[in-house]
Coordinates of C-alpha atoms in Angstrom, one line a residue:
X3 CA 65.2 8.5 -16.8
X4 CA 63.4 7.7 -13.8
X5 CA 60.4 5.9 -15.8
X6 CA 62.8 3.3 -17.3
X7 CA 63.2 1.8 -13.5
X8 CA 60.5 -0.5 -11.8
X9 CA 58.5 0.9 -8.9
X10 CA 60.4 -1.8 -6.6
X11 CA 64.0 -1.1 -8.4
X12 CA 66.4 1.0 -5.6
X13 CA 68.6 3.5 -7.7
X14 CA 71.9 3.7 -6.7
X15 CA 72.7 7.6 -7.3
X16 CA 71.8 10.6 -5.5
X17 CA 71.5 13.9 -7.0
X18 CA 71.5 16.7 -4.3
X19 CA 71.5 20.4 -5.2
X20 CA 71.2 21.7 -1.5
X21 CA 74.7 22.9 -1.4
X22 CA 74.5 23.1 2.8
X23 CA 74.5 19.1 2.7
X24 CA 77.1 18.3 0.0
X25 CA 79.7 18.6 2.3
X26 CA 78.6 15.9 3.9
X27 CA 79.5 11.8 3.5
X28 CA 76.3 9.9 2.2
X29 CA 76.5 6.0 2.5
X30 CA 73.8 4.7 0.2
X31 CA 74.9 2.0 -1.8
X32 CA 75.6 -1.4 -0.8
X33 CA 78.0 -2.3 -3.5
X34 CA 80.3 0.7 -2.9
X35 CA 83.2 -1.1 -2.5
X36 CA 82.9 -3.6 -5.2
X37 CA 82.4 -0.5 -7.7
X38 CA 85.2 1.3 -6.0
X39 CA 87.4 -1.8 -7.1
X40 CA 86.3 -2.4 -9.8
X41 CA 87.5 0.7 -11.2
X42 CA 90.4 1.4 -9.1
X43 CA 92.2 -2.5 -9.5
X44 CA 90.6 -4.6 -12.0
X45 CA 92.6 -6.7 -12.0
X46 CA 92.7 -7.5 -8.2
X47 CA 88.6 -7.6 -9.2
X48 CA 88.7 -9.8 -11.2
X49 CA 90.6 -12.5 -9.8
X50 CA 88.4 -12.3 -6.4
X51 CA 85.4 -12.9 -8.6
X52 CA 86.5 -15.2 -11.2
X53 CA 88.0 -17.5 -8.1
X54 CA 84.6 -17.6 -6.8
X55 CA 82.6 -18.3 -10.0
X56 CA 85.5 -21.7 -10.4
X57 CA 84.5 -22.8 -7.2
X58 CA 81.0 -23.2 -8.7
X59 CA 81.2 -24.4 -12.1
X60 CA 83.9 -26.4 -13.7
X61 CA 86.0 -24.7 -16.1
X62 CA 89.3 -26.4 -18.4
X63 CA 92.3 -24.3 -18.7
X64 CA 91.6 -23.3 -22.2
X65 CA 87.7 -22.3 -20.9
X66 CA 89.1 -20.3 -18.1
X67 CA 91.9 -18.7 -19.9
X68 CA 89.1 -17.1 -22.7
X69 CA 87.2 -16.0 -19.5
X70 CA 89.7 -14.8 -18.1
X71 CA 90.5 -12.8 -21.6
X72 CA 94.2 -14.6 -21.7
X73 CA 92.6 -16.2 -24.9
X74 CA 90.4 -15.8 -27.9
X75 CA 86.8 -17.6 -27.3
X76 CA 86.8 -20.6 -29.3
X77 CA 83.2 -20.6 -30.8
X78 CA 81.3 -22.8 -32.8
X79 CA 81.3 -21.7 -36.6
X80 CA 84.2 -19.6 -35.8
X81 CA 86.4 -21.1 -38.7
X82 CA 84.1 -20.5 -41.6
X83 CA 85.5 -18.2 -44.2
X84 CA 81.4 -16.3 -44.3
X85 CA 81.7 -15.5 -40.9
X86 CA 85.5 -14.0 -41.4
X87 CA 84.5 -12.2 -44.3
X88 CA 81.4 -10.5 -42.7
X89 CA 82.9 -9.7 -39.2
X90 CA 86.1 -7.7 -41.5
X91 CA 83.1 -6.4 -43.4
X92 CA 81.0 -5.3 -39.6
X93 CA 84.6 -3.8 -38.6
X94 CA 85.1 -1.5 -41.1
X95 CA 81.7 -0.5 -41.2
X96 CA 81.7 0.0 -37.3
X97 CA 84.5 2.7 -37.9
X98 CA 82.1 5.6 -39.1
X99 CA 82.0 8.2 -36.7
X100 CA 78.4 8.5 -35.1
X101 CA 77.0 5.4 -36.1
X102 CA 75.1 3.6 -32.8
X103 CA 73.6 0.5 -35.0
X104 CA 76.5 -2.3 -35.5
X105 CA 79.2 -0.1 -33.6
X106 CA 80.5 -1.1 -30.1
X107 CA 78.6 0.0 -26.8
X108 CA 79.0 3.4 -25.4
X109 CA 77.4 5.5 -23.5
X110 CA 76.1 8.2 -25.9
X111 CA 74.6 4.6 -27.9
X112 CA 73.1 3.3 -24.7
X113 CA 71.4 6.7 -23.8
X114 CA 70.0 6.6 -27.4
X115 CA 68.8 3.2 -27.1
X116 CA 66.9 4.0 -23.7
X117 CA 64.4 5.9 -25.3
X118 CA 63.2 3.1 -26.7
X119 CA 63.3 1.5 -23.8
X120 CA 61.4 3.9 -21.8
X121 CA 58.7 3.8 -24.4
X122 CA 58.2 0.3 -24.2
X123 CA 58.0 0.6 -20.2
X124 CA 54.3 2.4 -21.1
X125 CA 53.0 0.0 -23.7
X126 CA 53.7 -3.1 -22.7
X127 CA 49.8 -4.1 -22.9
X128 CA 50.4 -4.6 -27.4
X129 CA 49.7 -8.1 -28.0
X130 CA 52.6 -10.2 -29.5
X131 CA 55.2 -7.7 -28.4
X132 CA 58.4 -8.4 -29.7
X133 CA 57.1 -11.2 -31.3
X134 CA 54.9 -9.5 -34.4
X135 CA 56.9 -7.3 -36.4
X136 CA 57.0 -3.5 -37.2
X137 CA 56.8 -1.7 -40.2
X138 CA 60.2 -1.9 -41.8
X139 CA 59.6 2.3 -43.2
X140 CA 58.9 3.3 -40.1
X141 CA 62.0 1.3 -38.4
X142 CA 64.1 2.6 -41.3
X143 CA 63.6 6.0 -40.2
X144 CA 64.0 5.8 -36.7
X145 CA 66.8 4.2 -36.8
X146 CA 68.9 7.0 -39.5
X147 CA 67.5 9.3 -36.6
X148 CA 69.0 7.4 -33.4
X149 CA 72.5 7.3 -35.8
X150 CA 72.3 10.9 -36.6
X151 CA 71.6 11.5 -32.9
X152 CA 68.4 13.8 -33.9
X153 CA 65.4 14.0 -31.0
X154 CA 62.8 11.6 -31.4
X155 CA 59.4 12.0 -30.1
X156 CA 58.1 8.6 -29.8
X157 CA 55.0 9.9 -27.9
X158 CA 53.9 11.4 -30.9
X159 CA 52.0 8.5 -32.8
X160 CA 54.3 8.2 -35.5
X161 CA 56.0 5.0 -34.5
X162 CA 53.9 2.1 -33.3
X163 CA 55.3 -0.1 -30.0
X164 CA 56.0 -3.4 -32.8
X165 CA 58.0 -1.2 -34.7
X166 CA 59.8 0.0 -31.4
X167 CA 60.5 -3.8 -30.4
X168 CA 61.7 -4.3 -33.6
X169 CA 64.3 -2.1 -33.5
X170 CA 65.4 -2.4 -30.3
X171 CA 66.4 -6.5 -31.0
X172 CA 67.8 -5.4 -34.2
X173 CA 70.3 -2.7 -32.4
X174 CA 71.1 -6.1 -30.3
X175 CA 71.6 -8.4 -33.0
X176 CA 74.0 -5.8 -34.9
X177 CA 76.7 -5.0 -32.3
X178 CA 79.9 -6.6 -32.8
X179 CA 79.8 -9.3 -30.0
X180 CA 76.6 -10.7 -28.2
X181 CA 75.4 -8.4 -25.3
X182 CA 77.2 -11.5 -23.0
X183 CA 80.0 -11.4 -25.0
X184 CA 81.6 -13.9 -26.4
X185 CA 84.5 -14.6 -23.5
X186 CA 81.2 -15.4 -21.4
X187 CA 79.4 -18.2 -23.7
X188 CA 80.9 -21.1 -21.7
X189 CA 80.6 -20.4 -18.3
X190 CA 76.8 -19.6 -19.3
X191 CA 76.4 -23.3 -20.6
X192 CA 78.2 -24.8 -17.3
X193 CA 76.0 -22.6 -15.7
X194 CA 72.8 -24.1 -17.0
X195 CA 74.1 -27.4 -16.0
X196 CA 73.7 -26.9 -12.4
X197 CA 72.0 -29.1 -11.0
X198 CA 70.7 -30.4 -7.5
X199 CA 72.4 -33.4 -6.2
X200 CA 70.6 -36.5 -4.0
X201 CA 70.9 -37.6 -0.7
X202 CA 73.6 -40.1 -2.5
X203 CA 75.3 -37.8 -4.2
X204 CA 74.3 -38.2 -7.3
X205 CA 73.1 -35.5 -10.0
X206 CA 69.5 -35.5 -10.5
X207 CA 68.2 -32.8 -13.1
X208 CA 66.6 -30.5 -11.1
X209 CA 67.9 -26.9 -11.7
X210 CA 69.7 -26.0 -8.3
X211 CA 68.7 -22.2 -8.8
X212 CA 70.6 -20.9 -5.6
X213 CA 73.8 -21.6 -7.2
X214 CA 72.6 -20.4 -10.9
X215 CA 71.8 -17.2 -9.1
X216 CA 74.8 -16.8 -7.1
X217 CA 77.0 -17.2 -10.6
X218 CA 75.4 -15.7 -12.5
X219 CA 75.6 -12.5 -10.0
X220 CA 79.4 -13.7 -10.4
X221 CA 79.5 -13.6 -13.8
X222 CA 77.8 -10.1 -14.5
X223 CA 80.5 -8.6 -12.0
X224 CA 82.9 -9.2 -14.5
X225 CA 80.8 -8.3 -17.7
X226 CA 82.2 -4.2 -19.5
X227 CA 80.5 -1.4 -17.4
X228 CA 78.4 -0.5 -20.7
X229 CA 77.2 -3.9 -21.1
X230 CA 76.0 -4.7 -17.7
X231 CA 74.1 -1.2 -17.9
X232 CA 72.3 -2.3 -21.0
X233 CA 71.2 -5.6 -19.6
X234 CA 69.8 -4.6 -16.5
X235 CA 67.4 -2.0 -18.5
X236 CA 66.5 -4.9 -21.1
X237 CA 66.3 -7.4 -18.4
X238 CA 64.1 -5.3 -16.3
X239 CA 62.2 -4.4 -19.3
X240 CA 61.4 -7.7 -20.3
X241 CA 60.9 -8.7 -16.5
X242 CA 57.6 -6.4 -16.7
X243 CA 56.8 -7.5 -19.8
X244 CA 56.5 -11.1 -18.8
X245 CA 54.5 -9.6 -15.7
X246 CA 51.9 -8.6 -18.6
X247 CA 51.7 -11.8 -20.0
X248 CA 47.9 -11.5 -19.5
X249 CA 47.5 -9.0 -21.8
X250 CA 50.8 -9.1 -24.3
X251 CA 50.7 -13.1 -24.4
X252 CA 54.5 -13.1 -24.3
X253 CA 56.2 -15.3 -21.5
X254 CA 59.3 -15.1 -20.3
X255 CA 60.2 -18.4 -22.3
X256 CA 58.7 -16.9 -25.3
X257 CA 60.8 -13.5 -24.7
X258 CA 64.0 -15.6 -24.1
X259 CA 63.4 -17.3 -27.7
X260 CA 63.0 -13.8 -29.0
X261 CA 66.3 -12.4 -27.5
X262 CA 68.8 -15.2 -27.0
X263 CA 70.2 -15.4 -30.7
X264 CA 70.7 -11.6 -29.8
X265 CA 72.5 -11.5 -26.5
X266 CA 74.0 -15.0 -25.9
X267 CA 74.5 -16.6 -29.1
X268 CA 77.5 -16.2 -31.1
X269 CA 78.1 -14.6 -33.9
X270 CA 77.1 -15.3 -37.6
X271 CA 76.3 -18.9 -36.1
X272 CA 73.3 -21.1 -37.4
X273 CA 70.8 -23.8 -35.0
X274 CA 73.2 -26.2 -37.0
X275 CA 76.3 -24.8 -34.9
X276 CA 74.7 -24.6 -31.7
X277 CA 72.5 -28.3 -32.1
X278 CA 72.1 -29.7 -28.5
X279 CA 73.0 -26.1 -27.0
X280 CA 69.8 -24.1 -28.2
X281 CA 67.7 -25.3 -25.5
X282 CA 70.5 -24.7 -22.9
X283 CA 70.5 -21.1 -24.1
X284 CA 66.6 -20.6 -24.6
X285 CA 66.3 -22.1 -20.5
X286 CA 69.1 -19.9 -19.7
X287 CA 67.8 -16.5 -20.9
X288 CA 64.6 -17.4 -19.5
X289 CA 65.7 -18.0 -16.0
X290 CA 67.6 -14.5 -16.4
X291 CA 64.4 -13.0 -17.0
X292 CA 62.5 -14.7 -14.6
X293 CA 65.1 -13.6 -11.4
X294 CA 66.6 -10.3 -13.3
X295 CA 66.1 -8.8 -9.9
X296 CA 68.6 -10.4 -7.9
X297 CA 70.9 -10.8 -10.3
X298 CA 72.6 -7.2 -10.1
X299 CA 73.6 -7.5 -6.8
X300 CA 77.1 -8.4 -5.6
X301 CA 76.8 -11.5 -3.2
X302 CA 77.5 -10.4 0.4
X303 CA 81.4 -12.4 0.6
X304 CA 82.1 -9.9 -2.4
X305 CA 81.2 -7.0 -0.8
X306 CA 83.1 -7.9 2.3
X307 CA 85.8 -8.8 0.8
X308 CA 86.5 -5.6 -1.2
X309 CA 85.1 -3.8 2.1
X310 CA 87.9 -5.3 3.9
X311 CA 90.7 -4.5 0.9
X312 CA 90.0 -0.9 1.8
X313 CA 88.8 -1.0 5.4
X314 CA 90.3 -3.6 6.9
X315 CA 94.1 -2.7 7.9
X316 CA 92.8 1.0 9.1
X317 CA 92.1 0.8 12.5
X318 CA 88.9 2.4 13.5
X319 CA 88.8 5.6 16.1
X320 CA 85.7 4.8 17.6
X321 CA 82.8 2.3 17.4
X322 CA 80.5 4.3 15.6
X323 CA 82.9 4.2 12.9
X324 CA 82.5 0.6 13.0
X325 CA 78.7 0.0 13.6
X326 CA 78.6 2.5 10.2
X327 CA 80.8 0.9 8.1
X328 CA 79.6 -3.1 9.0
X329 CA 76.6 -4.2 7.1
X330 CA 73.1 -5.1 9.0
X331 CA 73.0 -9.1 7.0
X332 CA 76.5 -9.4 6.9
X333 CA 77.3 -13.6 8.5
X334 CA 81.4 -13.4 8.7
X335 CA 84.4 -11.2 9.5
X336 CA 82.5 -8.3 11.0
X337 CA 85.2 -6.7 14.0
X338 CA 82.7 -5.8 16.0
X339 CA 81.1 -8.9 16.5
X340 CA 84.6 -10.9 17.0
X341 CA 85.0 -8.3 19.9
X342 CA 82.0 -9.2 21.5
X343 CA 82.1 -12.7 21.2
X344 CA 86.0 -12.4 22.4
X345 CA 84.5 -11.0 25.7
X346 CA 81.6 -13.3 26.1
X347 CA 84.0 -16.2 25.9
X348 CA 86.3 -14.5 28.5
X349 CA 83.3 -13.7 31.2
X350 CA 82.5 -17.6 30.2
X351 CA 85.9 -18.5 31.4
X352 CA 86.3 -16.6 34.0
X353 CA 82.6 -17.7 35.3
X354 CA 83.7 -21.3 34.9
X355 CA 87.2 -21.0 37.0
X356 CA 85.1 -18.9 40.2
X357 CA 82.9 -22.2 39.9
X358 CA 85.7 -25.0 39.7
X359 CA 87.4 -23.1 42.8
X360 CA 84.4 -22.5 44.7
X361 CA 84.0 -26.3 44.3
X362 CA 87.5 -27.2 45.4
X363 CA 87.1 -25.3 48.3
X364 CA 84.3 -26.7 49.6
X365 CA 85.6 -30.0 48.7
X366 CA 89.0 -29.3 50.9
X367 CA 86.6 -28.0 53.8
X368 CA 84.8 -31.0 54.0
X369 CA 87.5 -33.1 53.7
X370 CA 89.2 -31.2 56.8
X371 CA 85.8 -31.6 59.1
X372 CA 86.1 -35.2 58.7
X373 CA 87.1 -37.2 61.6
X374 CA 90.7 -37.8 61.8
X375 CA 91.1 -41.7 59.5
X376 CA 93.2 -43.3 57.4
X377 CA 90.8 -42.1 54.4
X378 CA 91.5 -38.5 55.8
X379 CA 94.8 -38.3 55.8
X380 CA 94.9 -40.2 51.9
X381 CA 92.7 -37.2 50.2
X382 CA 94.5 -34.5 52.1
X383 CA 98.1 -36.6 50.8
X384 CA 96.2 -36.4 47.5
X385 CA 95.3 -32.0 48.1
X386 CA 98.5 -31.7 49.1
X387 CA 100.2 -33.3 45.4
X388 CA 98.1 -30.2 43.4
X389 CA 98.7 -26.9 45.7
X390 CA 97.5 -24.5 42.9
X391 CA 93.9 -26.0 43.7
X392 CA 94.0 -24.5 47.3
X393 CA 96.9 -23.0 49.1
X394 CA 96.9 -21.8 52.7
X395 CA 96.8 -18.9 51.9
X396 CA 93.6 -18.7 49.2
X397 CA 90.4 -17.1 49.9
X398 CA 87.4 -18.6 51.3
X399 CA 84.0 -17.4 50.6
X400 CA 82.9 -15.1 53.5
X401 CA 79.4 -16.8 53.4
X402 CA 78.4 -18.5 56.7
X403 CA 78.9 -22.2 57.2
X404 CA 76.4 -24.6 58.9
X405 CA 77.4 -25.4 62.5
X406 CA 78.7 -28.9 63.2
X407 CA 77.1 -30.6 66.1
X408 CA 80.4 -32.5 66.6
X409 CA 82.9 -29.9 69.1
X410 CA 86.6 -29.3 68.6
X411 CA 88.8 -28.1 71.2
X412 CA 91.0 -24.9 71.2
X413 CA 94.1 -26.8 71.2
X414 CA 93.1 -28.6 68.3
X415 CA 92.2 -25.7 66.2
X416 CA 96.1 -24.1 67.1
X417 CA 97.3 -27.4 66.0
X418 CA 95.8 -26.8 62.8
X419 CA 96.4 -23.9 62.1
X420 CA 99.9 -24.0 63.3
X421 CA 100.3 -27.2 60.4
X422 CA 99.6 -25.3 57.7
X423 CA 95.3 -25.3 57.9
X424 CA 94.0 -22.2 58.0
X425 CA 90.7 -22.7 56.3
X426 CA 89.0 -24.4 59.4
X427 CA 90.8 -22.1 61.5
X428 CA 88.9 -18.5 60.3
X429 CA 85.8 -20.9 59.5
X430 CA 85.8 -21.6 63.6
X431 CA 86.5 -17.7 64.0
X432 CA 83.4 -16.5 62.3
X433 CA 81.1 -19.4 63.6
X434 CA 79.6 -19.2 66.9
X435 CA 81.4 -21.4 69.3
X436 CA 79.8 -24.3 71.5
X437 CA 82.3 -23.2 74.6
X438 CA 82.4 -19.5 74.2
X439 CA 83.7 -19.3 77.7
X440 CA 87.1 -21.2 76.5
X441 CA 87.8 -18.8 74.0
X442 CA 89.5 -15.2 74.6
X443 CA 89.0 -12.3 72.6
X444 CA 92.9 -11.8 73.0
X445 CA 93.6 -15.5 71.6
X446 CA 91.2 -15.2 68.9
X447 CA 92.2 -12.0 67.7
X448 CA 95.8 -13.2 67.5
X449 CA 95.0 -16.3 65.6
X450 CA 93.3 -14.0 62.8
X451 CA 96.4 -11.6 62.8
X452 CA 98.5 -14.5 62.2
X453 CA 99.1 -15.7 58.9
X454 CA 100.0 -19.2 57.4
X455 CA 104.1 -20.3 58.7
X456 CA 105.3 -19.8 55.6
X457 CA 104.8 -15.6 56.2
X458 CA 105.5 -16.0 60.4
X459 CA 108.8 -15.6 61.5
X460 CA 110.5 -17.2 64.0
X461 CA 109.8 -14.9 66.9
X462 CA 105.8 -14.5 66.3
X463 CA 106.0 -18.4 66.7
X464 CA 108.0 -18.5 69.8
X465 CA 105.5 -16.2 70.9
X466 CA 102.4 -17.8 69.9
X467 CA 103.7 -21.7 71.2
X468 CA 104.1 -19.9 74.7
X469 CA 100.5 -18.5 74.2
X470 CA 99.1 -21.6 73.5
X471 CA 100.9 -23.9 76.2
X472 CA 100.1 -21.3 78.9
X473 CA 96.2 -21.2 77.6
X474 CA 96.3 -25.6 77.9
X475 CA 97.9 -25.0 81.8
X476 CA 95.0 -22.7 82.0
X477 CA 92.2 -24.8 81.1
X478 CA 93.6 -28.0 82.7
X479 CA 93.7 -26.4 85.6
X480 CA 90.5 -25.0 85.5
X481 CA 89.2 -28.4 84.8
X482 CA 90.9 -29.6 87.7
X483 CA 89.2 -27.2 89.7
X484 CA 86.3 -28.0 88.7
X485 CA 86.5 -31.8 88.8
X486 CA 87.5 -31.7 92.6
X487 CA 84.3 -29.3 93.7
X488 CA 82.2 -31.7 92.2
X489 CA 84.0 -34.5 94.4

C-alpha cells in the first residue's frame, strides 16, 4: 500500500494500464540487474557479494562457511536440551496450514502483517510506542484473525496503536529464526567492530560508518527475498518513528532495545548467552535504524558488475544504446568513457609528435644557416646518425622564414641541394632573394622540380651539372664584364 512507504522512499514498480505504452521498454530501477541475478544465478550472486562483504570484515573458515550456508550457525545456547525441545516443539506447531504467527515468512504472512504496519505509519504520535504494552484480549483477537486470514478494520477503534505494537514484535519474536537469520549473526558482530584507524595505523574506537554501511548493504543482498521485504517496512517504520521522538519519546536506541532480541538475537537464548555481545547488538540495530535509508541499495560496483554479466560481451549497435544503459554516478568500467579517453590520449599523442618534429626541423634549419665550422659539420655528423628525425625528403612548414642579412650565392645553394640538403634549398625558393637579377625563373623552377638524389636519375643529373656549370661561366663572365668597365 502506498501509505506504508515514506514521502522520500522511490518505489521500484510501475503499474501501467495504458495498453498503447506497454509495449514499450521502461528503465526505472537502478538495481535491475542485481535483481535480475539474483533470481536468475544465485549462486553466481552470491559469491560476487559475499567476496566483497570478506574484503571488509574478517571472517574464519567455519564463520564464512555458515554464511555462506555450507554449515549450520554455531550459536550461543545452541546445545541446551530446552532450546532442542522447544524448537521440535515450534516445528511441528509451524506445520498447520494457515497459521502466519510462529510459521516461516511468506508472502500471504507478510501482506497480513503490513496492515499493522500501515496503521502504525498514522499513529506514530502514542507516547511509549512499542514500549507500553497492549491489552493482551484485544491482541488475542487480532491475532486468531490475522491467522484465519479474516479482514480487519483497524481504523475502526477497536484496537488501540500499543496493542498494534504489541503484536507486531510478538509476530517477530515467534518465527522460526531471527528476521536476520541465524547464518547472519556473525558477520553482524564483525560488523559492529568496524572501526576507524589513525594516521599510524592503529584502531581507535570510533565507528567507521562508511564501511558499516557499505556491508551491511552487502549483507542484506544476500538476506531470503521475504525477509529483506519485511525489514525495509519495519526499518522504515521505525525510521519515522524515531523521527517522532518529540512526541512518542522513543529513540532509535530505545526502539533497537525493543526489537533486537526479536530480529538479531538468536533463538531461545538468554542476556547470560549473549554477555559482552548485548551491547554490540543493541548499537547495531540502532545504527540500522538510524541509516535504514541507504541501506537497501546495492553499492554501485554491484550493480556494475551484474550490469556487465549481462551487458558486457554484447556489443552495442549504436551509442544511444550505450549512453542508456551506463549509469549517470557510475566511477569505473563505463565503454563509453574508455572510448573517449582512448581518443583524447591519441589527439595528445599525435599533438605531441607535430610539436617534437616541428622542433627538429627548426633545429636542422638552423643548424644548416650556420656558417660553414668545425661545430657545423659535428651536429649535422650527429643529424645525419638519426634520419627518421628529418629526411630529405620531409616536410617543412610552409610558414615564411625571417630573411638573413648574411647572402649565399647560387652556386652554393646547387651545391646543397645537389648533397642531399633540400630544406635550405625551397627555404631560398620562397624567400625573396638579395640578387634577384642572378636568379632565373628557368633555374629556379628546375631546382623545385627536382627532387632529393636519391629519386633523380642519372640523366636529370647530367643534365642539371651542365645547367649549373654553364649558369657559373655565365656569371663569371658577366662579372668580368663588369669589373673591366669599371677599370
Amino acid at each position: 500500500p502506498p501509505s506504508l512507504f515514506s514521502s522520500d522512499a522511490i518505489c521500484s514498480f510501475v503499474i501501467c494500464n495504458d495498453s498503447s505504452l506497454r509495449s514499450q521498454p521502461i528503465i526505472f530501477n537502478p538495481d535491475f540487474f542485481v535483481e535480475k541475478l539474483r533470481h536468475e544465478k544465485p549462486e553466481v550472486f552470491t559469491e560476487l557479494v559475499v567476496s566483497n562483504i570478506t574484503r571488509l570484515i574478517d571472517l574464519p573458515g567455519a564463520e564464512l562457511a555458515q554464511l555462506m550456508g555450507e554449515e549450520d550457525p554455531k550459536l550461543p545456547g545452541a546445545n541446551s536440551t530446552a532450546s532442542g525441545f522447544f524448537r521440535s516443539l515450534m516445528s511441528l506447531k509451524r506445520k498447520e496450514k494457515g497459521v502466519v504467527f510462529g510459521s516461516p515468512l511468506t508472502e500471504e504472512g507478510i501482506a497480513q502483517v503490513s496492515q499493522l504496519i500501515e496503521y502504525l505509519h498514522k499513529n506514530l504520535r502514542a507516547e511509549g510506542l512499542f514500549r507500553v504494552p497492549g491489552n493482551s484480549i484485544r491482541q488475542q483477537i487480532l491475532k486468531d484473525a490475522l491467522n484465519s486470514g479474516t479482514d480487519i478494520d483497524l481504523d475502526s477503534g477497536e484496537f488501540h496503536s500499543n496493542d498494534v505494537a504489541t503484536l507486531l514484535k510478538m509476530f517477530l519474536g515467534e518465527l522460526p529464526e531471527p528476521l536476520l537469520t541465524h547464518k547472519h549473526f556473525h558477520a553482524h558482530l564483525k560488523i559492529a567492530d568496524l572501526t576507524l584507524f589513525d594516521e599510524k595505523g592503529n584502531k581507535t574506537s570510533t565507528p567507521d560508518k562508511e564501511r558499516q554501511i557499505e556491508a551491511l548493504q552487502l549483507l542484506f543482498l544476500i538476506l531470503p527475498a521475504p525477509n529483506r521485504s519485511l525489514l525495509k517496512l519495519l526499518l522504515d517504520l521505525l525510521y519515522q518513528t524515531a523521527k517522532k521522538q518529540d512526541k512518542n519519546k522513543m529513540s532509535a536506541h530505545n526502539l533497537a532495545l525493543m526489537f533486537a532480541p526479536h530480529i538479531l538475537w538468536p533463538r531461545n537464548v538468554t542476556a547470560n548467552d549473549l554477555q559482552e555481545n548485548i551491547t554490540k547488538l543493541n548499537n547495531g540495530v540502532t545504527f540500522m535504524i538510524k541509516h535504514s535509508q541507504k541501506l537497501f541499495k546495492a553499492p554501485a560496483y554491484i550493480r556494475e558488475c551484474a550490469r556487465l554479466h549481462y551487458l558486457g560481451s554484447r556489443a552495442h549497435t549504436s551509442k544511444d544504446d550505450l549512453d542508456l544503459l551506463t549509469s549517470p554516478g557510475s566511477k569505473e568500467l563505463q565503454p563509453l568513457k574508455s572510448q573517449k579517453r582512448s581518443r583524447l590520449d591519441t589527439c595528445h599523442q599525435e599533438e605531441t609528435q607535430q610539436h617534437t618534429e616541428e622542433a627538429l626541423k627548426e633545429l636542422f634549419r638552423h643548424v644548416n644557416n650556420m656558417p660553414d665550422s668545425a661545430k657545423k659539420k659535428k651536429l649535422i655528423r650527429q643529424f645525419n646518425k638519426h634520419p627518421t628525425a628529418l629526411t630529405p625528403g620531409s616536410e617543412v612548414p610552409t610558414s615564411p622564414a625571417p630573411r638573413r642579412t648574411r647572402s649565399r650565392s647560387f652556386s652554393g645553394l646547387i651545391k646543397r641541394k645537389v648533397l642531399g640538403t633540400p630544406v635550405i634549398l625551397e627555404r631560398k625558393s620562397r624567400d625573396t632573394t638579395p640578387e634577384p637579377e642572378r636568379v632565373s625563373k628557368e633555374n629556379v623552377h628546375l631546382l623545385q622540380k627536382c627532387g632529393s638524389p636519391a629519386h633523380m636519375n642519372q640523366a636529370k643529373l647530367k643534365t642539371l651539372e651542365g645547367r649549373k656549370e654553364e649558369s657559373c661561366r655565365r656569371m663569371r663572365t658577366r662579372l668580368l664584364s663588369k669589373d673591366s668597365s669599371s677599370l
